[in-house]
Amino acid sequence: MSEIDPASPLLLFDSGVGGLSVLAEVRNLLPAAPVIYAADNGGLPYGPKTEAEVAARVCGLLGRMAERYRPRLICIACNTASTIALGMVRDVLEIPIVGTVPAIKPAAEQTRSGTIGLLGTAATIRQPYVDRLEAEFAQGILLLRAAAPDLVTAAEAKLRGEPVDQSVYQRAAAALRDQAGGERIDTVVLACTHFPLVEAELAAAFGPGVRFVHGAAGIARRIDRLTDGQAMARPAPDLALFTRAEPGLPTLAPALVRYGLTRMEVL
Ligand code: DGL
């Protein structure tokens, strides 16, 4: 195997700012890793799209990005894209691809009431991938699913410093609580990478006694293992890459800087 260029980045991909919740954990474990954070803002949101639309965008964009930026590894930091297209991306690209899938297993291990909720996008919650995780890891547990597209919008607005209508959090909680058995939920899977960015707001809406579970720390550990022993150097500041130039992009700069992304570029 040829030596990996120390400047070859980790590329984290999401439809928007959600993957920053994964990047935060990656920074903790791999502070020296050069990073490109890629947001498909031209395709945001993925949640209402069809499987074919998401798969085509994700495979096409990651192919172009892999060719242009030569990452050592790609992390699809998006549950929607991962549950639909992880297998396809792995088939076409020859570098390690790490996905983000709903953290049903740890939630099932942690629940005491035997009832867990899952908040994701409309596309994620209907995926056979999620059915398989439920069948494998949540037998004997009641798993209630709800789509919460407004939380994607809320997280995007929060990171742009825009006001957010706080009732979106109450509505997301009610979408789970109002289902039969929903009052017994003690553990909620945040099955969209945007949602940990509004976890405090969700915690206030659900009230005490509910814990939230997501996969970011586990993903970071997996990336750490897959890059074990590789030399890493950051010859230029880390890059935030977008798929569409839009007037609002500069409002994201302060949030991106907090995640160590001090350059912005459009693909
Ligand atoms: N952050 C994405 C996820 O983890 C999806 C948000 C969207 O584009 O709808 O599912």
PDB file of C-alpha atoms and ligand atoms in Angstrom:
ATOM      1  CA  MET A   1       0.000   0.000   0.000  1.00  0.00           C
ATOM      2  CA  SER A   2       1.340   3.447  -0.881  1.00  0.00           C
ATOM      3  CA  GLU A   3       2.074   5.860   1.979  1.00  0.00           C
ATOM      4  CA  ILE A   4      -0.764   8.223   2.841  1.00  0.00           C
ATOM      5  CA  ASP A   5       0.107  11.896   2.298  1.00  0.00           C
ATOM      6  CA  PRO A   6       0.150  13.460   5.812  1.00  0.00           C
ATOM      7  CA  ALA A   7      -1.868  16.403   4.417  1.00  0.00           C
ATOM      8  CA  SER A   8      -4.586  14.133   2.993  1.00  0.00           C
ATOM      9  CA  PRO A   9      -7.767  15.236   4.807  1.00  0.00           C
ATOM     10  CA  LEU A  10     -10.586  13.467   6.553  1.00  0.00           C
ATOM     11  CA  LEU A  11     -13.663  14.492   4.590  1.00  0.00           C
ATOM     12  CA  LEU A  12     -16.903  14.785   6.572  1.00  0.00           C
ATOM     13  CA  PHE A  13     -20.045  15.114   4.474  1.00  0.00           C
ATOM     14  CA  ASP A  14     -23.582  16.200   5.337  1.00  0.00           C
ATOM     15  CA  SER A  15     -26.439  18.043   3.659  1.00  0.00           C
ATOM     16  CA  GLY A  16     -25.812  21.039   5.918  1.00  0.00           C
ATOM     17  CA  VAL A  17     -24.366  21.904   9.316  1.00  0.00           C
ATOM     18  CA  GLY A  18     -25.494  18.672  11.019  1.00  0.00           C
ATOM     19  CA  GLY A  19     -22.208  16.862  10.533  1.00  0.00           C
ATOM     20  CA  LEU A  20     -20.529  19.463  12.747  1.00  0.00           C
ATOM     21  CA  SER A  21     -21.886  17.429  15.684  1.00  0.00           C
ATOM     22  CA  VAL A  22     -19.700  14.580  14.429  1.00  0.00           C
ATOM     23  CA  LEU A  23     -16.759  16.862  13.681  1.00  0.00           C
ATOM     24  CA  ALA A  24     -16.753  18.041  17.314  1.00  0.00           C
ATOM     25  CA  GLU A  25     -16.072  14.463  18.473  1.00  0.00           C
ATOM     26  CA  VAL A  26     -13.497  13.878  15.742  1.00  0.00           C
ATOM     27  CA  ARG A  27     -11.625  17.003  16.913  1.00  0.00           C
ATOM     28  CA  ASN A  28     -11.514  15.612  20.459  1.00  0.00           C
ATOM     29  CA  LEU A  29      -9.832  12.390  19.377  1.00  0.00           C
ATOM     30  CA  LEU A  30      -7.830  13.569  16.373  1.00  0.00           C
ATOM     31  CA  PRO A  31      -6.867  17.206  16.929  1.00  0.00           C
ATOM     32  CA  ALA A  32      -4.052  17.039  14.382  1.00  0.00           C
ATOM     33  CA  ALA A  33      -6.169  15.629  11.549  1.00  0.00           C
ATOM     34  CA  PRO A  34      -6.585  17.881   8.502  1.00  0.00           C
ATOM     35  CA  VAL A  35     -10.314  18.158   7.790  1.00  0.00           C
ATOM     36  CA  ILE A  36     -12.603  19.158   4.962  1.00  0.00           C
ATOM     37  CA  TYR A  37     -16.185  19.647   6.112  1.00  0.00           C
ATOM     38  CA  ALA A  38     -18.469  19.381   3.085  1.00  0.00           C
ATOM     39  CA  ALA A  39     -22.080  20.581   3.210  1.00  0.00           C
ATOM     40  CA  ASP A  40     -24.402  19.934   0.291  1.00  0.00           C
ATOM     41  CA  ASN A  41     -26.329  23.124   0.928  1.00  0.00           C
ATOM     42  CA  GLY A  42     -27.465  23.006  -2.698  1.00  0.00           C
ATOM     43  CA  GLY A  43     -29.378  19.794  -1.852  1.00  0.00           C
ATOM     44  CA  LEU A  44     -30.486  20.614   1.705  1.00  0.00           C
ATOM     45  CA  PRO A  45     -32.793  19.231   3.054  1.00  0.00           C
ATOM     46  CA  TYR A  46     -32.356  15.554   2.197  1.00  0.00           C
ATOM     47  CA  GLY A  47     -35.203  14.402   4.457  1.00  0.00           C
ATOM     48  CA  PRO A  48     -38.102  15.073   2.045  1.00  0.00           C
ATOM     49  CA  LYS A  49     -36.224  13.677  -0.997  1.00  0.00           C
ATOM     50  CA  THR A  50     -36.673  10.253  -2.564  1.00  0.00           C
ATOM     51  CA  GLU A  51     -34.124   7.484  -2.090  1.00  0.00           C
ATOM     52  CA  ALA A  52     -33.062   7.850  -5.748  1.00  0.00           C
ATOM     53  CA  GLU A  53     -32.499  11.601  -5.400  1.00  0.00           C
ATOM     54  CA  VAL A  54     -30.420  11.249  -2.241  1.00  0.00           C
ATOM     55  CA  ALA A  55     -28.378   8.359  -3.624  1.00  0.00           C
ATOM     56  CA  ALA A  56     -27.632  10.174  -6.888  1.00  0.00           C
ATOM     57  CA  ARG A  57     -26.537  13.383  -5.124  1.00  0.00           C
ATOM     58  CA  VAL A  58     -24.418  11.670  -2.504  1.00  0.00           C
ATOM     59  CA  CYS A  59     -22.653   9.275  -4.895  1.00  0.00           C
ATOM     60  CA  GLY A  60     -22.056  12.007  -7.485  1.00  0.00           C
ATOM     61  CA  LEU A  61     -20.778  14.606  -5.030  1.00  0.00           C
ATOM     62  CA  LEU A  62     -18.563  12.247  -3.066  1.00  0.00           C
ATOM     63  CA  GLY A  63     -17.055  10.946  -6.300  1.00  0.00           C
ATOM     64  CA  ARG A  64     -16.177  14.504  -7.366  1.00  0.00           C
ATOM     65  CA  MET A  65     -14.881  15.469  -3.944  1.00  0.00           C
ATOM     66  CA  ALA A  66     -12.760  12.322  -3.622  1.00  0.00           C
ATOM     67  CA  GLU A  67     -11.160  13.019  -6.990  1.00  0.00           C
ATOM     68  CA  ARG A  68     -10.500  16.692  -6.243  1.00  0.00           C
ATOM     69  CA  TYR A  69      -9.399  16.557  -2.601  1.00  0.00           C
ATOM     70  CA  ARG A  70      -7.939  13.026  -2.285  1.00  0.00           C
ATOM     71  CA  PRO A  71      -9.200  12.397   1.280  1.00  0.00           C
ATOM     72  CA  ARG A  72      -7.726   9.505   3.274  1.00  0.00           C
ATOM     73  CA  LEU A  73     -11.216   8.653   4.556  1.00  0.00           C
ATOM     74  CA  ILE A  74     -14.776   9.882   4.068  1.00  0.00           C
ATOM     75  CA  CYS A  75     -17.309  10.089   6.866  1.00  0.00           C
ATOM     76  CA  ILE A  76     -20.905  10.423   5.718  1.00  0.00           C
ATOM     77  CA  ALA A  77     -21.950  12.481   8.735  1.00  0.00           C
ATOM     78  CA  CYS A  78     -25.622  12.249   7.827  1.00  0.00           C
ATOM     79  CA  ASN A  79     -28.084   9.523   8.808  1.00  0.00           C
ATOM     80  CA  THR A  80     -30.287  10.098   5.764  1.00  0.00           C
ATOM     81  CA  ALA A  81     -27.421   9.754   3.299  1.00  0.00           C
ATOM     82  CA  SER A  82     -25.877   6.831   5.192  1.00  0.00           C
ATOM     83  CA  THR A  83     -29.016   4.738   5.591  1.00  0.00           C
ATOM     84  CA  ILE A  84     -29.748   5.176   1.868  1.00  0.00           C
ATOM     85  CA  ALA A  85     -26.383   5.292   0.127  1.00  0.00           C
ATOM     86  CA  LEU A  86     -23.605   3.919   2.337  1.00  0.00           C
ATOM     87  CA  GLY A  87     -23.372   0.632   0.440  1.00  0.00           C
ATOM     88  CA  MET A  88     -23.367   2.360  -2.961  1.00  0.00           C
ATOM     89  CA  VAL A  89     -20.635   4.813  -1.973  1.00  0.00           C
ATOM     90  CA  ARG A  90     -18.498   1.966  -0.606  1.00  0.00           C
ATOM     91  CA  ASP A  91     -18.938   0.119  -3.914  1.00  0.00           C
ATOM     92  CA  VAL A  92     -17.599   3.002  -5.985  1.00  0.00           C
ATOM     93  CA  LEU A  93     -14.867   4.571  -3.845  1.00  0.00           C
ATOM     94  CA  GLU A  94     -11.738   2.787  -2.765  1.00  0.00           C
ATOM     95  CA  ILE A  95     -11.025   4.642   0.473  1.00  0.00           C
ATOM     96  CA  PRO A  96     -12.583   3.825   3.858  1.00  0.00           C
ATOM     97  CA  ILE A  97     -16.135   5.159   4.166  1.00  0.00           C
ATOM     98  CA  VAL A  98     -17.583   5.574   7.658  1.00  0.00           C
ATOM     99  CA  GLY A  99     -21.340   5.980   7.938  1.00  0.00           C
ATOM    100  CA  THR A 100     -23.652   7.442  10.555  1.00  0.00           C
ATOM    101  CA  VAL A 101     -26.585   5.232  11.407  1.00  0.00           C
ATOM    102  CA  PRO A 102     -29.245   5.581  14.108  1.00  0.00           C
ATOM    103  CA  ALA A 103     -27.887   4.669  17.557  1.00  0.00           C
ATOM    104  CA  ILE A 104     -30.638   2.120  18.252  1.00  0.00           C
ATOM    105  CA  LYS A 105     -28.263  -0.405  19.819  1.00  0.00           C
ATOM    106  CA  PRO A 106     -26.969   1.820  22.657  1.00  0.00           C
ATOM    107  CA  ALA A 107     -30.458   3.226  23.217  1.00  0.00           C
ATOM    108  CA  ALA A 108     -31.880  -0.281  23.567  1.00  0.00           C
ATOM    109  CA  GLU A 109     -29.131  -1.109  26.053  1.00  0.00           C
ATOM    110  CA  GLN A 110     -29.821   2.005  28.123  1.00  0.00           C
ATOM    111  CA  THR A 111     -33.607   2.144  28.337  1.00  0.00           C
ATOM    112  CA  ARG A 112     -35.176   1.147  31.639  1.00  0.00           C
ATOM    113  CA  SER A 113     -38.778   1.626  30.617  1.00  0.00           C
ATOM    114  CA  GLY A 114     -38.419  -0.523  27.482  1.00  0.00           C
ATOM    115  CA  THR A 115     -39.731   2.276  25.266  1.00  0.00           C
ATOM    116  CA  ILE A 116     -37.423   4.356  23.086  1.00  0.00           C
ATOM    117  CA  GLY A 117     -38.160   7.155  20.684  1.00  0.00           C
ATOM    118  CA  LEU A 118     -36.358   7.886  17.446  1.00  0.00           C
ATOM    119  CA  LEU A 119     -36.296  11.318  15.823  1.00  0.00           C
ATOM    120  CA  GLY A 120     -34.982  11.470  12.276  1.00  0.00           C
ATOM    121  CA  THR A 121     -35.808  12.774   8.855  1.00  0.00           C
ATOM    122  CA  ALA A 122     -38.814  11.443   6.942  1.00  0.00           C
ATOM    123  CA  ALA A 123     -36.447   9.553   4.650  1.00  0.00           C
ATOM    124  CA  THR A 124     -34.430   7.995   7.479  1.00  0.00           C
ATOM    125  CA  ILE A 125     -37.312   6.720   9.548  1.00  0.00           C
ATOM    126  CA  ARG A 126     -38.745   4.699   6.643  1.00  0.00           C
ATOM    127  CA  GLN A 127     -35.456   2.998   5.678  1.00  0.00           C
ATOM    128  CA  PRO A 128     -35.164  -0.812   5.744  1.00  0.00           C
ATOM    129  CA  TYR A 129     -31.738  -0.149   7.309  1.00  0.00           C
ATOM    130  CA  VAL A 130     -33.578   1.165  10.398  1.00  0.00           C
ATOM    131  CA  ASP A 131     -35.942  -1.827  10.370  1.00  0.00           C
ATOM    132  CA  ARG A 132     -32.901  -4.109  10.403  1.00  0.00           C
ATOM    133  CA  LEU A 133     -31.296  -2.241  13.319  1.00  0.00           C
ATOM    134  CA  GLU A 134     -34.581  -2.494  15.217  1.00  0.00           C
ATOM    135  CA  ALA A 135     -34.940  -6.217  14.513  1.00  0.00           C
ATOM    136  CA  GLU A 136     -31.343  -6.911  15.503  1.00  0.00           C
ATOM    137  CA  PHE A 137     -30.903  -4.717  18.572  1.00  0.00           C
ATOM    138  CA  ALA A 138     -34.313  -3.714  19.916  1.00  0.00           C
ATOM    139  CA  GLN A 139     -36.184  -6.980  20.279  1.00  0.00           C
ATOM    140  CA  GLY A 140     -38.758  -6.783  23.024  1.00  0.00           C
ATOM    141  CA  ILE A 141     -38.473  -2.996  23.092  1.00  0.00           C
ATOM    142  CA  LEU A 142     -41.072  -0.572  21.802  1.00  0.00           C
ATOM    143  CA  LEU A 143     -39.416   1.754  19.275  1.00  0.00           C
ATOM    144  CA  LEU A 144     -41.521   4.769  18.272  1.00  0.00           C
ATOM    145  CA  ARG A 145     -40.360   6.796  15.271  1.00  0.00           C
ATOM    146  CA  ALA A 146     -41.172  10.367  14.245  1.00  0.00           C
ATOM    147  CA  ALA A 147     -39.962  12.646  11.473  1.00  0.00           C
ATOM    148  CA  ALA A 148     -38.848  16.060  12.683  1.00  0.00           C
ATOM    149  CA  PRO A 149     -37.940  18.141   9.614  1.00  0.00           C
ATOM    150  CA  ASP A 150     -38.402  21.418  11.508  1.00  0.00           C
ATOM    151  CA  LEU A 151     -35.462  20.514  13.744  1.00  0.00           C
ATOM    152  CA  VAL A 152     -33.187  20.531  10.686  1.00  0.00           C
ATOM    153  CA  THR A 153     -34.342  24.055   9.873  1.00  0.00           C
ATOM    154  CA  ALA A 154     -33.975  25.052  13.535  1.00  0.00           C
ATOM    155  CA  ALA A 155     -30.385  23.769  13.772  1.00  0.00           C
ATOM    156  CA  GLU A 156     -29.450  25.538  10.528  1.00  0.00           C
ATOM    157  CA  ALA A 157     -30.953  28.790  11.822  1.00  0.00           C
ATOM    158  CA  LYS A 158     -29.339  28.464  15.252  1.00  0.00           C
ATOM    159  CA  LEU A 159     -25.864  28.124  13.763  1.00  0.00           C
ATOM    160  CA  ARG A 160     -26.501  31.153  11.538  1.00  0.00           C
ATOM    161  CA  GLY A 161     -27.448  33.165  14.620  1.00  0.00           C
ATOM    162  CA  GLU A 162     -31.046  33.529  13.404  1.00  0.00           C
ATOM    163  CA  PRO A 163     -34.074  33.423  15.730  1.00  0.00           C
ATOM    164  CA  VAL A 164     -35.800  30.052  16.095  1.00  0.00           C
ATOM    165  CA  ASP A 165     -39.464  29.544  16.954  1.00  0.00           C
ATOM    166  CA  GLN A 166     -39.129  27.541  20.180  1.00  0.00           C
ATOM    167  CA  SER A 167     -42.410  25.677  19.585  1.00  0.00           C
ATOM    168  CA  VAL A 168     -40.604  23.385  17.092  1.00  0.00           C
ATOM    169  CA  TYR A 169     -39.014  21.535  20.019  1.00  0.00           C
ATOM    170  CA  GLN A 170     -42.348  20.989  21.760  1.00  0.00           C
ATOM    171  CA  ARG A 171     -43.844  19.703  18.509  1.00  0.00           C
ATOM    172  CA  ALA A 172     -40.988  17.229  18.008  1.00  0.00           C
ATOM    173  CA  ALA A 173     -41.437  15.911  21.554  1.00  0.00           C
ATOM    174  CA  ALA A 174     -45.211  15.652  21.076  1.00  0.00           C
ATOM    175  CA  ALA A 175     -44.776  13.697  17.831  1.00  0.00           C
ATOM    176  CA  LEU A 176     -43.261  10.889  19.927  1.00  0.00           C
ATOM    177  CA  ARG A 177     -45.111  11.379  23.208  1.00  0.00           C
ATOM    178  CA  ASP A 178     -48.540  11.399  21.522  1.00  0.00           C
ATOM    179  CA  GLN A 179     -48.077   7.933  19.994  1.00  0.00           C
ATOM    180  CA  ALA A 180     -49.499   4.940  21.875  1.00  0.00           C
ATOM    181  CA  GLY A 181     -47.035   4.136  24.691  1.00  0.00           C
ATOM    182  CA  GLY A 182     -45.129   7.376  24.087  1.00  0.00           C
ATOM    183  CA  GLU A 183     -45.508   8.524  27.691  1.00  0.00           C
ATOM    184  CA  ARG A 184     -43.095   5.717  28.698  1.00  0.00           C
ATOM    185  CA  ILE A 185     -40.207   6.955  26.520  1.00  0.00           C
ATOM    186  CA  ASP A 186     -37.054   7.406  28.607  1.00  0.00           C
ATOM    187  CA  THR A 187     -34.465   7.350  25.792  1.00  0.00           C
ATOM    188  CA  VAL A 188     -34.512   9.208  22.496  1.00  0.00           C
ATOM    189  CA  VAL A 189     -32.269   8.387  19.550  1.00  0.00           C
ATOM    190  CA  LEU A 190     -31.199  11.549  17.731  1.00  0.00           C
ATOM    191  CA  ALA A 191     -31.087   9.887  14.311  1.00  0.00           C
ATOM    192  CA  CYS A 192     -30.154  12.999  12.378  1.00  0.00           C
ATOM    193  CA  THR A 193     -26.813  14.716  12.840  1.00  0.00           C
ATOM    194  CA  HIS A 194     -28.512  18.119  13.007  1.00  0.00           C
ATOM    195  CA  PHE A 195     -30.369  17.195  16.203  1.00  0.00           C
ATOM    196  CA  PRO A 196     -27.464  17.068  18.714  1.00  0.00           C
ATOM    197  CA  LEU A 197     -26.921  20.735  17.782  1.00  0.00           C
ATOM    198  CA  VAL A 198     -30.284  21.486  19.459  1.00  0.00           C
ATOM    199  CA  GLU A 199     -30.071  18.847  22.202  1.00  0.00           C
ATOM    200  CA  ALA A 200     -30.408  21.347  25.063  1.00  0.00           C
ATOM    201  CA  GLU A 201     -33.609  22.741  23.547  1.00  0.00           C
ATOM    202  CA  LEU A 202     -34.978  19.218  23.036  1.00  0.00           C
ATOM    203  CA  ALA A 203     -34.080  18.253  26.602  1.00  0.00           C
ATOM    204  CA  ALA A 204     -36.113  21.209  27.880  1.00  0.00           C
ATOM    205  CA  ALA A 205     -39.053  20.177  25.678  1.00  0.00           C
ATOM    206  CA  PHE A 206     -39.034  16.498  26.748  1.00  0.00           C
ATOM    207  CA  GLY A 207     -38.532  17.368  30.410  1.00  0.00           C
ATOM    208  CA  PRO A 208     -36.544  15.457  33.024  1.00  0.00           C
ATOM    209  CA  GLY A 209     -36.050  11.705  32.886  1.00  0.00           C
ATOM    210  CA  VAL A 210     -35.296  11.440  29.170  1.00  0.00           C
ATOM    211  CA  ARG A 211     -31.820  10.831  27.885  1.00  0.00           C
ATOM    212  CA  PHE A 212     -30.591  11.379  24.339  1.00  0.00           C
ATOM    213  CA  VAL A 213     -28.359   9.036  22.394  1.00  0.00           C
ATOM    214  CA  HIS A 214     -26.504   9.616  19.148  1.00  0.00           C
ATOM    215  CA  GLY A 215     -23.583   8.084  17.359  1.00  0.00           C
ATOM    216  CA  ALA A 216     -21.023  10.886  17.081  1.00  0.00           C
ATOM    217  CA  ALA A 217     -18.556   9.667  19.720  1.00  0.00           C
ATOM    218  CA  GLY A 218     -18.643   6.118  18.351  1.00  0.00           C
ATOM    219  CA  ILE A 219     -18.036   7.395  14.826  1.00  0.00           C
ATOM    220  CA  ALA A 220     -15.033   9.390  15.999  1.00  0.00           C
ATOM    221  CA  ARG A 221     -13.603   6.278  17.686  1.00  0.00           C
ATOM    222  CA  ARG A 222     -14.070   4.312  14.458  1.00  0.00           C
ATOM    223  CA  ILE A 223     -12.256   7.020  12.445  1.00  0.00           C
ATOM    224  CA  ASP A 224      -9.486   7.037  15.048  1.00  0.00           C
ATOM    225  CA  ARG A 225      -9.045   3.265  14.683  1.00  0.00           C
ATOM    226  CA  LEU A 226      -9.101   3.367  10.880  1.00  0.00           C
ATOM    227  CA  THR A 227      -6.410   6.058  10.773  1.00  0.00           C
ATOM    228  CA  ASP A 228      -4.284   4.581  13.547  1.00  0.00           C
ATOM    229  CA  GLY A 229      -0.572   5.084  12.870  1.00  0.00           C
ATOM    230  CA  GLN A 230      -1.093   7.473   9.940  1.00  0.00           C
ATOM    231  CA  ALA A 231       0.974  10.663   9.826  1.00  0.00           C
ATOM    232  CA  MET A 232      -1.131  13.834   9.874  1.00  0.00           C
ATOM    233  CA  ALA A 233      -0.196  17.406   9.047  1.00  0.00           C
ATOM    234  CA  ARG A 234      -2.262  20.520   8.383  1.00  0.00           C
ATOM    235  CA  PRO A 235      -0.384  22.636   5.837  1.00  0.00           C
ATOM    236  CA  ALA A 236      -3.398  24.967   5.354  1.00  0.00           C
ATOM    237  CA  PRO A 237      -6.317  25.866   7.633  1.00  0.00           C
ATOM    238  CA  ASP A 238      -9.229  23.416   7.528  1.00  0.00           C
ATOM    239  CA  LEU A 239     -11.850  24.005   4.877  1.00  0.00           C
ATOM    240  CA  ALA A 240     -15.642  24.231   4.870  1.00  0.00           C
ATOM    241  CA  LEU A 241     -16.866  23.287   1.407  1.00  0.00           C
ATOM    242  CA  PHE A 242     -20.326  24.081   0.044  1.00  0.00           C
ATOM    243  CA  THR A 243     -22.098  22.960  -3.111  1.00  0.00           C
ATOM    244  CA  ARG A 244     -23.885  26.259  -3.770  1.00  0.00           C
ATOM    245  CA  ALA A 245     -22.912  29.874  -3.331  1.00  0.00           C
ATOM    246  CA  GLU A 246     -25.721  31.557  -1.393  1.00  0.00           C
ATOM    247  CA  PRO A 247     -25.910  35.020   0.139  1.00  0.00           C
ATOM    248  CA  GLY A 248     -26.432  33.620   3.659  1.00  0.00           C
ATOM    249  CA  LEU A 249     -23.159  31.647   3.754  1.00  0.00           C
ATOM    250  CA  PRO A 250     -21.079  34.337   5.511  1.00  0.00           C
ATOM    251  CA  THR A 251     -23.503  34.224   8.478  1.00  0.00           C
ATOM    252  CA  LEU A 252     -22.262  30.698   9.135  1.00  0.00           C
ATOM    253  CA  ALA A 253     -18.623  31.746   9.422  1.00  0.00           C
ATOM    254  CA  PRO A 254     -18.582  32.371  13.217  1.00  0.00           C
ATOM    255  CA  ALA A 255     -20.040  28.904  13.910  1.00  0.00           C
ATOM    256  CA  LEU A 256     -17.628  27.266  11.480  1.00  0.00           C
ATOM    257  CA  VAL A 257     -14.687  28.967  13.172  1.00  0.00           C
ATOM    258  CA  ARG A 258     -15.791  27.437  16.487  1.00  0.00           C
ATOM    259  CA  TYR A 259     -15.326  24.033  14.825  1.00  0.00           C
ATOM    260  CA  GLY A 260     -11.901  25.010  13.485  1.00  0.00           C
ATOM    261  CA  LEU A 261     -13.054  25.682   9.924  1.00  0.00           C
ATOM    262  CA  THR A 262     -11.517  28.988   8.989  1.00  0.00           C
ATOM    263  CA  ARG A 263     -11.697  28.762   5.186  1.00  0.00           C
ATOM    264  CA  MET A 264     -14.848  28.560   3.057  1.00  0.00           C
ATOM    265  CA  GLU A 265     -15.069  27.462  -0.552  1.00  0.00           C
ATOM    266  CA  VAL A 266     -17.780  26.507  -3.056  1.00  0.00           C
ATOM    267  CA  LEU A 267     -17.274  23.283  -5.026  1.00  0.00           C
TER     268      LEU A 267
HETATM  269  N1  DGL B   1     -28.227  15.806   8.835  1.00  0.00           N
HETATM  270  C1  DGL B   1     -29.011  14.912   8.070  1.00  0.00           C
HETATM  271  C2  DGL B   1     -29.198  13.567   8.764  1.00  0.00           C
HETATM  272  O1  DGL B   1     -28.390  13.199   9.595  1.00  0.00           O
HETATM  273  C3  DGL B   1     -30.249  15.297   7.339  1.00  0.00           C
HETATM  274  C4  DGL B   1     -30.844  16.651   7.299  1.00  0.00           C
HETATM  275  C5  DGL B   1     -31.609  16.890   6.008  1.00  0.00           C
HETATM  276  O2  DGL B   1     -30.929  17.231   5.040  1.00  0.00           O
HETATM  277  O3  DGL B   1     -32.840  16.705   5.965  1.00  0.00           O
HETATM  278  O4  DGL B   1     -30.118  12.847   8.484  1.00  0.00           O
END
